[in-house]
């Protein structure tokens, strides 16, 4: 956004509570790699410049990439400045920080989609002997007690942590709800390459039937690894991870699990095949059938006939629960009345329900790719255009009102 504002000649400042790339410095686990390939880490004015376009950045590499970008675009960043409150003031906003107050005509909320781990209320019913950890606190398996681990949630984070923790010798049971299955590689190319080429990631927020639902779709079961291996439920059961249904409650020191595991897995298989059909159609339409390997389908997810519906949490088999149940933003500093009943900002494709306020970085904000690094560019171009017209219109309106007054 800063790059786009600079290009449109809009004077601005970027306020950051810590250092550039703070979320990558302080909120990620040690072994994490981007699940998006390096070539996809592109921002306005900077494409990936390294010699491994098909690799997956480690966390230190992401920090270096974002740091480098801030330098290249000479972003006017004021670090170590925490925004403590934003409220309406005249025809703009007053922004209070721990290092002074700012007044501005327009504001872009880009404080991140994943500030807080979403832990369900039932966590408080877990026996006190069980240690609990969220992905924001988790760094590596060594910080966990020896013994069994219940990982709740089977999206990108849950599957990656289940894999790493189980391989560390702590037997993992993975509670699986609705999820999105994807192969890492299909017909010889990375799944992200296909989705990018076929336009799936560019799908616009006003082209989908149910945008509320689309914004709540879980992240895909994908991991970036040098071996480009697929990390789906079959891969996890292959190393010995046990699958169980969605965690519905904890009562009398027992976890209670939904009986929908088989259905959820069948649905995820079906949706994956729909995506592969879209890719196959795109390949044929573009005459590429002879250039890539032939279409094929993956084995259905293997689920035992009658997965258990409860799990004793007091017999010592489970020592730790990892809540891989998603994240949400923190708007505790936002004093402008733009939050809905769920605490989410009301907006239309990033244009917030308060004049001159904009939002960035949320799931499917304007496009399916909006919450990814490579999704920021197109959204920033659109929203900075809107912001520029907003400023031009409000300034010329103010001028006309002043002139009208002067003529009287
Ligand atoms: C576990 C995990 C894995 C991910 N993997 C990928 C991936 O493989 N590929 C990909 O493209 N994306 C991935 N993402 C999404 C990724 O986080 C985003 O692509 C990118 O970091 C979003 O950048 P952002 O600037 O919108 O938000 P953030 O990176 O969250 O940055 C927000 C910034 O705002 C600052 N801030 C917050 N509140 C305040 C305040 N009150 N005052 C001042 N500053 C404040 C924070 O310190 C932070 O630096 C992943 C996310 C998570 C959680």
PDB file of C-alpha atoms in Angstrom, residues 59-318:
ATOM      1  CA  UNK A  59      11.016 -17.651   8.153  1.00  0.00           C
ATOM      2  CA  UNK A  60      14.427 -15.836   8.214  1.00  0.00           C
ATOM      3  CA  UNK A  61      14.228 -15.577   4.420  1.00  0.00           C
ATOM      4  CA  UNK A  62      10.730 -14.057   4.611  1.00  0.00           C
ATOM      5  CA  UNK A  63      11.995 -11.494   7.133  1.00  0.00           C
ATOM      6  CA  UNK A  64      14.897 -10.627   4.820  1.00  0.00           C
ATOM      7  CA  UNK A  65      12.516 -10.362   1.844  1.00  0.00           C
ATOM      8  CA  UNK A  66      10.130  -7.967   3.637  1.00  0.00           C
ATOM      9  CA  UNK A  67      13.026  -5.927   5.091  1.00  0.00           C
ATOM     10  CA  UNK A  68      14.568  -5.640   1.623  1.00  0.00           C
ATOM     11  CA  UNK A  69      11.223  -4.561   0.149  1.00  0.00           C
ATOM     12  CA  UNK A  70      10.810  -1.795   2.742  1.00  0.00           C
ATOM     13  CA  UNK A  71      14.301  -0.522   1.782  1.00  0.00           C
ATOM     14  CA  UNK A  72      13.777  -0.799  -1.979  1.00  0.00           C
ATOM     15  CA  UNK A  73      10.564   1.242  -1.904  1.00  0.00           C
ATOM     16  CA  UNK A  74      11.889   3.648   0.775  1.00  0.00           C
ATOM     17  CA  UNK A  75       8.709   3.181   2.765  1.00  0.00           C
ATOM     18  CA  UNK A  76       8.209   5.990   5.327  1.00  0.00           C
ATOM     19  CA  UNK A  77       7.990   3.581   8.250  1.00  0.00           C
ATOM     20  CA  UNK A  78       7.995   4.654  11.863  1.00  0.00           C
ATOM     21  CA  UNK A  79       8.854   1.508  13.832  1.00  0.00           C
ATOM     22  CA  UNK A  80       8.434   0.930  17.591  1.00  0.00           C
ATOM     23  CA  UNK A  81       5.187   2.931  17.435  1.00  0.00           C
ATOM     24  CA  UNK A  82       2.067   1.196  18.716  1.00  0.00           C
ATOM     25  CA  UNK A  83      -1.301   2.565  17.662  1.00  0.00           C
ATOM     26  CA  UNK A  84      -3.321   2.697  20.872  1.00  0.00           C
ATOM     27  CA  UNK A  85      -6.495   4.303  19.539  1.00  0.00           C
ATOM     28  CA  UNK A  86      -8.105   5.546  16.322  1.00  0.00           C
ATOM     29  CA  UNK A  87     -11.196   7.732  16.393  1.00  0.00           C
ATOM     30  CA  UNK A  88     -13.070  10.074  14.044  1.00  0.00           C
ATOM     31  CA  UNK A  89     -11.888  13.691  14.187  1.00  0.00           C
ATOM     32  CA  UNK A  90     -13.384  16.344  11.916  1.00  0.00           C
ATOM     33  CA  UNK A  91     -13.219  15.127   8.319  1.00  0.00           C
ATOM     34  CA  UNK A  92     -10.567  12.530   9.137  1.00  0.00           C
ATOM     35  CA  UNK A  93      -9.114  10.478  11.966  1.00  0.00           C
ATOM     36  CA  UNK A  94      -7.068  10.979  15.095  1.00  0.00           C
ATOM     37  CA  UNK A  95      -4.482   8.258  15.637  1.00  0.00           C
ATOM     38  CA  UNK A  96      -3.029   8.018  19.134  1.00  0.00           C
ATOM     39  CA  UNK A  97       0.205   6.106  19.547  1.00  0.00           C
ATOM     40  CA  UNK A  98       2.672   5.525  22.363  1.00  0.00           C
ATOM     41  CA  UNK A  99       4.885   8.048  20.531  1.00  0.00           C
ATOM     42  CA  UNK A 100       2.465  10.883  19.895  1.00  0.00           C
ATOM     43  CA  UNK A 101      -0.737  11.687  18.035  1.00  0.00           C
ATOM     44  CA  UNK A 102      -1.321  11.844  14.290  1.00  0.00           C
ATOM     45  CA  UNK A 103      -4.177  13.473  12.361  1.00  0.00           C
ATOM     46  CA  UNK A 104      -5.002  12.099   8.914  1.00  0.00           C
ATOM     47  CA  UNK A 105      -7.688  12.391   6.259  1.00  0.00           C
ATOM     48  CA  UNK A 106      -7.562   8.678   5.379  1.00  0.00           C
ATOM     49  CA  UNK A 107      -6.354   5.541   7.141  1.00  0.00           C
ATOM     50  CA  UNK A 108      -5.465   2.020   5.987  1.00  0.00           C
ATOM     51  CA  UNK A 109      -5.893  -0.720   8.580  1.00  0.00           C
ATOM     52  CA  UNK A 110      -3.157  -3.253   7.731  1.00  0.00           C
ATOM     53  CA  UNK A 111      -2.554  -4.607  11.215  1.00  0.00           C
ATOM     54  CA  UNK A 112      -2.838  -8.248  10.184  1.00  0.00           C
ATOM     55  CA  UNK A 113      -5.445 -11.007  10.061  1.00  0.00           C
ATOM     56  CA  UNK A 114      -3.737 -13.343  12.530  1.00  0.00           C
ATOM     57  CA  UNK A 115      -2.923 -11.284  15.655  1.00  0.00           C
ATOM     58  CA  UNK A 116      -4.707 -13.621  18.111  1.00  0.00           C
ATOM     59  CA  UNK A 117      -5.089 -17.415  18.124  1.00  0.00           C
ATOM     60  CA  UNK A 118      -8.766 -18.410  18.071  1.00  0.00           C
ATOM     61  CA  UNK A 119      -9.116 -20.897  20.909  1.00  0.00           C
ATOM     62  CA  UNK A 120     -12.644 -22.280  21.469  1.00  0.00           C
ATOM     63  CA  UNK A 121     -14.285 -21.691  24.844  1.00  0.00           C
ATOM     64  CA  UNK A 122     -14.310 -25.457  25.538  1.00  0.00           C
ATOM     65  CA  UNK A 123     -10.550 -25.224  26.129  1.00  0.00           C
ATOM     66  CA  UNK A 124     -11.325 -24.079  29.677  1.00  0.00           C
ATOM     67  CA  UNK A 125     -12.925 -27.498  30.405  1.00  0.00           C
ATOM     68  CA  UNK A 126      -9.724 -29.432  29.670  1.00  0.00           C
ATOM     69  CA  UNK A 127      -8.132 -31.127  32.717  1.00  0.00           C
ATOM     70  CA  UNK A 128      -5.514 -28.866  34.314  1.00  0.00           C
ATOM     71  CA  UNK A 129      -2.858 -31.588  33.897  1.00  0.00           C
ATOM     72  CA  UNK A 130      -2.943 -31.017  30.141  1.00  0.00           C
ATOM     73  CA  UNK A 131      -0.604 -28.381  28.702  1.00  0.00           C
ATOM     74  CA  UNK A 132      -2.064 -26.193  25.979  1.00  0.00           C
ATOM     75  CA  UNK A 133      -0.293 -24.310  23.235  1.00  0.00           C
ATOM     76  CA  UNK A 134      -1.362 -22.188  20.263  1.00  0.00           C
ATOM     77  CA  UNK A 135       0.544 -21.807  16.982  1.00  0.00           C
ATOM     78  CA  UNK A 136       1.544 -18.282  18.053  1.00  0.00           C
ATOM     79  CA  UNK A 137       3.425 -19.701  21.101  1.00  0.00           C
ATOM     80  CA  UNK A 138       4.631 -22.948  19.523  1.00  0.00           C
ATOM     81  CA  UNK A 139       8.246 -22.928  18.306  1.00  0.00           C
ATOM     82  CA  UNK A 140       9.311 -26.604  18.084  1.00  0.00           C
ATOM     83  CA  UNK A 141       8.430 -30.012  19.578  1.00  0.00           C
ATOM     84  CA  UNK A 142      11.141 -29.765  22.263  1.00  0.00           C
ATOM     85  CA  UNK A 143       9.032 -27.257  24.182  1.00  0.00           C
ATOM     86  CA  UNK A 144       6.257 -29.884  24.581  1.00  0.00           C
ATOM     87  CA  UNK A 145       6.103 -32.509  27.321  1.00  0.00           C
ATOM     88  CA  UNK A 146       6.884 -36.064  26.277  1.00  0.00           C
ATOM     89  CA  UNK A 147       3.756 -38.067  25.532  1.00  0.00           C
ATOM     90  CA  UNK A 148       0.683 -37.881  23.335  1.00  0.00           C
ATOM     91  CA  UNK A 149      -0.536 -34.680  21.688  1.00  0.00           C
ATOM     92  CA  UNK A 150      -4.030 -33.783  20.521  1.00  0.00           C
ATOM     93  CA  UNK A 151      -3.820 -31.330  17.626  1.00  0.00           C
ATOM     94  CA  UNK A 152      -7.190 -29.658  17.086  1.00  0.00           C
ATOM     95  CA  UNK A 153      -7.676 -28.402  13.521  1.00  0.00           C
ATOM     96  CA  UNK A 154      -6.444 -29.888  10.246  1.00  0.00           C
ATOM     97  CA  UNK A 155      -5.787 -26.916   7.986  1.00  0.00           C
ATOM     98  CA  UNK A 156      -2.338 -25.648   6.931  1.00  0.00           C
ATOM     99  CA  UNK A 157      -1.149 -25.039  10.502  1.00  0.00           C
ATOM    100  CA  UNK A 158      -2.683 -28.148  12.121  1.00  0.00           C
ATOM    101  CA  UNK A 159      -1.385 -30.571   9.491  1.00  0.00           C
ATOM    102  CA  UNK A 160       2.120 -29.054   9.550  1.00  0.00           C
ATOM    103  CA  UNK A 161       2.334 -29.167  13.348  1.00  0.00           C
ATOM    104  CA  UNK A 162       0.820 -32.687  13.523  1.00  0.00           C
ATOM    105  CA  UNK A 163       3.496 -33.901  11.097  1.00  0.00           C
ATOM    106  CA  UNK A 164       6.398 -32.276  12.959  1.00  0.00           C
ATOM    107  CA  UNK A 165       5.221 -33.251  16.445  1.00  0.00           C
ATOM    108  CA  UNK A 166       4.448 -36.867  15.517  1.00  0.00           C
ATOM    109  CA  UNK A 167       7.874 -37.229  13.899  1.00  0.00           C
ATOM    110  CA  UNK A 168       9.430 -35.987  17.176  1.00  0.00           C
ATOM    111  CA  UNK A 169       8.179 -39.168  18.890  1.00  0.00           C
ATOM    112  CA  UNK A 170       5.041 -37.684  20.499  1.00  0.00           C
ATOM    113  CA  UNK A 171       2.081 -39.667  19.147  1.00  0.00           C
ATOM    114  CA  UNK A 172      -0.435 -37.279  17.583  1.00  0.00           C
ATOM    115  CA  UNK A 173      -4.201 -37.536  17.390  1.00  0.00           C
ATOM    116  CA  UNK A 174      -5.560 -35.003  14.922  1.00  0.00           C
ATOM    117  CA  UNK A 175      -9.117 -33.659  15.314  1.00  0.00           C
ATOM    118  CA  UNK A 176     -10.417 -32.973  11.819  1.00  0.00           C
ATOM    119  CA  UNK A 177     -13.342 -30.723  10.900  1.00  0.00           C
ATOM    120  CA  UNK A 178     -14.068 -29.086   7.550  1.00  0.00           C
ATOM    121  CA  UNK A 179     -10.813 -28.839   5.600  1.00  0.00           C
ATOM    122  CA  UNK A 180      -9.377 -28.111   2.164  1.00  0.00           C
ATOM    123  CA  UNK A 181      -7.305 -30.904   0.602  1.00  0.00           C
ATOM    124  CA  UNK A 182      -4.765 -30.125  -2.118  1.00  0.00           C
ATOM    125  CA  UNK A 183      -1.858 -32.010  -3.704  1.00  0.00           C
ATOM    126  CA  UNK A 184       1.442 -30.108  -3.676  1.00  0.00           C
ATOM    127  CA  UNK A 185       2.157 -31.077  -7.281  1.00  0.00           C
ATOM    128  CA  UNK A 186      -0.344 -31.933 -10.036  1.00  0.00           C
ATOM    129  CA  UNK A 187       0.461 -32.857 -13.635  1.00  0.00           C
ATOM    130  CA  UNK A 188       4.103 -31.969 -12.979  1.00  0.00           C
ATOM    131  CA  UNK A 189       3.512 -28.415 -11.706  1.00  0.00           C
ATOM    132  CA  UNK A 190       2.970 -26.833  -8.309  1.00  0.00           C
ATOM    133  CA  UNK A 191      -0.697 -26.483  -7.337  1.00  0.00           C
ATOM    134  CA  UNK A 192      -0.120 -22.749  -6.751  1.00  0.00           C
ATOM    135  CA  UNK A 193       1.177 -22.458 -10.321  1.00  0.00           C
ATOM    136  CA  UNK A 194      -2.034 -24.020 -11.630  1.00  0.00           C
ATOM    137  CA  UNK A 195      -4.307 -21.891  -9.465  1.00  0.00           C
ATOM    138  CA  UNK A 196      -2.411 -18.769 -10.483  1.00  0.00           C
ATOM    139  CA  UNK A 197      -2.455 -19.626 -14.212  1.00  0.00           C
ATOM    140  CA  UNK A 198      -6.100 -20.727 -14.271  1.00  0.00           C
ATOM    141  CA  UNK A 199      -7.182 -17.504 -12.559  1.00  0.00           C
ATOM    142  CA  UNK A 200      -8.536 -19.270  -9.443  1.00  0.00           C
ATOM    143  CA  UNK A 201      -6.556 -16.967  -7.132  1.00  0.00           C
ATOM    144  CA  UNK A 202      -7.775 -13.850  -8.965  1.00  0.00           C
ATOM    145  CA  UNK A 203     -11.446 -14.662  -8.414  1.00  0.00           C
ATOM    146  CA  UNK A 204     -13.081 -11.422  -7.260  1.00  0.00           C
ATOM    147  CA  UNK A 205     -15.098 -11.021  -4.071  1.00  0.00           C
ATOM    148  CA  UNK A 206     -18.200  -9.970  -6.013  1.00  0.00           C
ATOM    149  CA  UNK A 207     -18.010 -12.993  -8.348  1.00  0.00           C
ATOM    150  CA  UNK A 208     -18.615 -15.655  -5.682  1.00  0.00           C
ATOM    151  CA  UNK A 209     -22.119 -16.746  -4.616  1.00  0.00           C
ATOM    152  CA  UNK A 210     -21.545 -16.502  -0.879  1.00  0.00           C
ATOM    153  CA  UNK A 211     -18.650 -14.213   0.055  1.00  0.00           C
ATOM    154  CA  UNK A 212     -19.267 -14.649   3.807  1.00  0.00           C
ATOM    155  CA  UNK A 213     -18.746 -18.378   3.434  1.00  0.00           C
ATOM    156  CA  UNK A 214     -15.789 -17.925   1.054  1.00  0.00           C
ATOM    157  CA  UNK A 215     -14.105 -15.715   3.662  1.00  0.00           C
ATOM    158  CA  UNK A 216     -14.441 -18.486   6.237  1.00  0.00           C
ATOM    159  CA  UNK A 217     -13.039 -21.330   4.144  1.00  0.00           C
ATOM    160  CA  UNK A 218     -10.100 -22.890   6.037  1.00  0.00           C
ATOM    161  CA  UNK A 219      -6.551 -22.576   4.706  1.00  0.00           C
ATOM    162  CA  UNK A 220      -5.445 -25.449   2.405  1.00  0.00           C
ATOM    163  CA  UNK A 221      -3.585 -28.505   3.684  1.00  0.00           C
ATOM    164  CA  UNK A 222      -0.343 -27.397   2.071  1.00  0.00           C
ATOM    165  CA  UNK A 223       3.251 -27.126   3.240  1.00  0.00           C
ATOM    166  CA  UNK A 224       6.371 -25.858   1.548  1.00  0.00           C
ATOM    167  CA  UNK A 225       9.189 -28.381   1.768  1.00  0.00           C
ATOM    168  CA  UNK A 226      12.332 -28.965  -0.302  1.00  0.00           C
ATOM    169  CA  UNK A 227      10.933 -32.390  -1.284  1.00  0.00           C
ATOM    170  CA  UNK A 228       7.661 -30.763  -2.506  1.00  0.00           C
ATOM    171  CA  UNK A 229       5.698 -33.476  -0.722  1.00  0.00           C
ATOM    172  CA  UNK A 230       1.935 -33.428  -0.274  1.00  0.00           C
ATOM    173  CA  UNK A 231       0.800 -33.045   3.323  1.00  0.00           C
ATOM    174  CA  UNK A 232      -2.749 -34.386   3.327  1.00  0.00           C
ATOM    175  CA  UNK A 233      -4.471 -36.674   5.820  1.00  0.00           C
ATOM    176  CA  UNK A 234      -3.295 -39.803   3.978  1.00  0.00           C
ATOM    177  CA  UNK A 235       0.309 -38.604   4.365  1.00  0.00           C
ATOM    178  CA  UNK A 236      -0.293 -38.112   8.087  1.00  0.00           C
ATOM    179  CA  UNK A 237      -1.990 -41.467   8.713  1.00  0.00           C
ATOM    180  CA  UNK A 238       0.876 -42.972   6.686  1.00  0.00           C
ATOM    181  CA  UNK A 239       3.335 -41.964   9.430  1.00  0.00           C
ATOM    182  CA  UNK A 240       0.973 -43.089  12.210  1.00  0.00           C
ATOM    183  CA  UNK A 241      -1.071 -39.974  13.082  1.00  0.00           C
ATOM    184  CA  UNK A 242      -4.559 -40.963  14.303  1.00  0.00           C
ATOM    185  CA  UNK A 243      -7.567 -39.106  12.905  1.00  0.00           C
ATOM    186  CA  UNK A 244     -10.625 -38.259  14.959  1.00  0.00           C
ATOM    187  CA  UNK A 245     -13.664 -36.045  14.244  1.00  0.00           C
ATOM    188  CA  UNK A 246     -14.114 -32.362  15.004  1.00  0.00           C
ATOM    189  CA  UNK A 247     -13.735 -31.595  18.741  1.00  0.00           C
ATOM    190  CA  UNK A 248     -17.265 -30.695  19.858  1.00  0.00           C
ATOM    191  CA  UNK A 249     -16.892 -30.511  23.641  1.00  0.00           C
ATOM    192  CA  UNK A 250     -14.977 -31.559  26.752  1.00  0.00           C
ATOM    193  CA  UNK A 251     -17.042 -33.128  29.519  1.00  0.00           C
ATOM    194  CA  UNK A 252     -16.054 -35.183  32.554  1.00  0.00           C
ATOM    195  CA  UNK A 253     -12.411 -34.986  31.452  1.00  0.00           C
ATOM    196  CA  UNK A 254     -13.265 -36.564  28.097  1.00  0.00           C
ATOM    197  CA  UNK A 255     -12.989 -34.986  24.669  1.00  0.00           C
ATOM    198  CA  UNK A 256     -16.177 -35.469  22.650  1.00  0.00           C
ATOM    199  CA  UNK A 257     -15.805 -35.641  18.890  1.00  0.00           C
ATOM    200  CA  UNK A 258     -18.249 -35.275  16.032  1.00  0.00           C
ATOM    201  CA  UNK A 259     -19.165 -38.335  13.974  1.00  0.00           C
ATOM    202  CA  UNK A 260     -18.728 -36.373  10.741  1.00  0.00           C
ATOM    203  CA  UNK A 261     -15.088 -37.310  10.054  1.00  0.00           C
ATOM    204  CA  UNK A 262     -15.856 -39.564   7.078  1.00  0.00           C
ATOM    205  CA  UNK A 263     -18.260 -36.994   5.587  1.00  0.00           C
ATOM    206  CA  UNK A 264     -15.807 -34.137   6.022  1.00  0.00           C
ATOM    207  CA  UNK A 265     -13.067 -36.162   4.342  1.00  0.00           C
ATOM    208  CA  UNK A 266     -15.360 -37.226   1.480  1.00  0.00           C
ATOM    209  CA  UNK A 267     -16.377 -33.587   0.955  1.00  0.00           C
ATOM    210  CA  UNK A 268     -12.731 -32.435   0.919  1.00  0.00           C
ATOM    211  CA  UNK A 269     -11.903 -35.166  -1.651  1.00  0.00           C
ATOM    212  CA  UNK A 270     -14.837 -34.032  -3.793  1.00  0.00           C
ATOM    213  CA  UNK A 271     -13.807 -30.376  -3.659  1.00  0.00           C
ATOM    214  CA  UNK A 272     -10.193 -31.243  -4.470  1.00  0.00           C
ATOM    215  CA  UNK A 273     -11.379 -33.169  -7.532  1.00  0.00           C
ATOM    216  CA  UNK A 274     -13.467 -30.150  -8.595  1.00  0.00           C
ATOM    217  CA  UNK A 275     -10.327 -28.003  -8.446  1.00  0.00           C
ATOM    218  CA  UNK A 276      -8.404 -30.597 -10.485  1.00  0.00           C
ATOM    219  CA  UNK A 277     -11.276 -30.627 -13.044  1.00  0.00           C
ATOM    220  CA  UNK A 278     -11.001 -26.827 -13.342  1.00  0.00           C
ATOM    221  CA  UNK A 279      -7.254 -27.189 -13.941  1.00  0.00           C
ATOM    222  CA  UNK A 280      -7.782 -29.957 -16.545  1.00  0.00           C
ATOM    223  CA  UNK A 281     -10.344 -27.817 -18.390  1.00  0.00           C
ATOM    224  CA  UNK A 282      -7.949 -24.862 -18.378  1.00  0.00           C
ATOM    225  CA  UNK A 283      -5.133 -27.062 -19.740  1.00  0.00           C
ATOM    226  CA  UNK A 284      -7.350 -28.273 -22.611  1.00  0.00           C
ATOM    227  CA  UNK A 285      -8.719 -24.806 -23.391  1.00  0.00           C
ATOM    228  CA  UNK A 286      -5.166 -23.522 -23.642  1.00  0.00           C
ATOM    229  CA  UNK A 287      -3.944 -26.433 -25.780  1.00  0.00           C
ATOM    230  CA  UNK A 288      -1.377 -27.575 -23.192  1.00  0.00           C
ATOM    231  CA  UNK A 289      -2.402 -31.248 -22.918  1.00  0.00           C
ATOM    232  CA  UNK A 290       0.706 -32.415 -24.764  1.00  0.00           C
ATOM    233  CA  UNK A 291       3.053 -30.227 -22.745  1.00  0.00           C
ATOM    234  CA  UNK A 292       2.173 -31.462 -19.237  1.00  0.00           C
ATOM    235  CA  UNK A 293       1.683 -34.915 -17.778  1.00  0.00           C
ATOM    236  CA  UNK A 294      -1.778 -36.489 -18.189  1.00  0.00           C
ATOM    237  CA  UNK A 295      -4.605 -35.883 -15.728  1.00  0.00           C
ATOM    238  CA  UNK A 296      -4.944 -38.273 -12.816  1.00  0.00           C
ATOM    239  CA  UNK A 297      -6.765 -38.503  -9.516  1.00  0.00           C
ATOM    240  CA  UNK A 298      -5.474 -39.127  -5.982  1.00  0.00           C
ATOM    241  CA  UNK A 299      -6.594 -41.919  -3.634  1.00  0.00           C
ATOM    242  CA  UNK A 300      -9.592 -41.007  -1.484  1.00  0.00           C
ATOM    243  CA  UNK A 301      -8.794 -40.092   2.123  1.00  0.00           C
ATOM    244  CA  UNK A 302      -8.581 -43.251   4.214  1.00  0.00           C
ATOM    245  CA  UNK A 303     -10.685 -43.092   7.355  1.00  0.00           C
ATOM    246  CA  UNK A 304     -11.283 -45.998   9.736  1.00  0.00           C
ATOM    247  CA  UNK A 305     -14.852 -47.334   9.697  1.00  0.00           C
ATOM    248  CA  UNK A 306     -15.924 -46.150  13.138  1.00  0.00           C
ATOM    249  CA  UNK A 307     -13.543 -43.472  14.405  1.00  0.00           C
ATOM    250  CA  UNK A 308     -13.813 -43.002  18.194  1.00  0.00           C
ATOM    251  CA  UNK A 309     -16.268 -40.372  19.406  1.00  0.00           C
ATOM    252  CA  UNK A 310     -14.496 -39.671  22.671  1.00  0.00           C
ATOM    253  CA  UNK A 311     -10.990 -39.547  24.088  1.00  0.00           C
ATOM    254  CA  UNK A 312     -10.001 -39.798  27.735  1.00  0.00           C
ATOM    255  CA  UNK A 313      -7.993 -36.683  28.578  1.00  0.00           C
ATOM    256  CA  UNK A 314      -7.210 -37.769  32.125  1.00  0.00           C
ATOM    257  CA  UNK A 315      -5.429 -41.107  31.675  1.00  0.00           C
ATOM    258  CA  UNK A 316      -2.068 -39.559  30.714  1.00  0.00           C
ATOM    259  CA  UNK A 317      -2.212 -40.617  27.046  1.00  0.00           C
ATOM    260  CA  UNK A 318      -2.676 -36.996  25.984  1.00  0.00           C
TER     261      UNK A 318
END
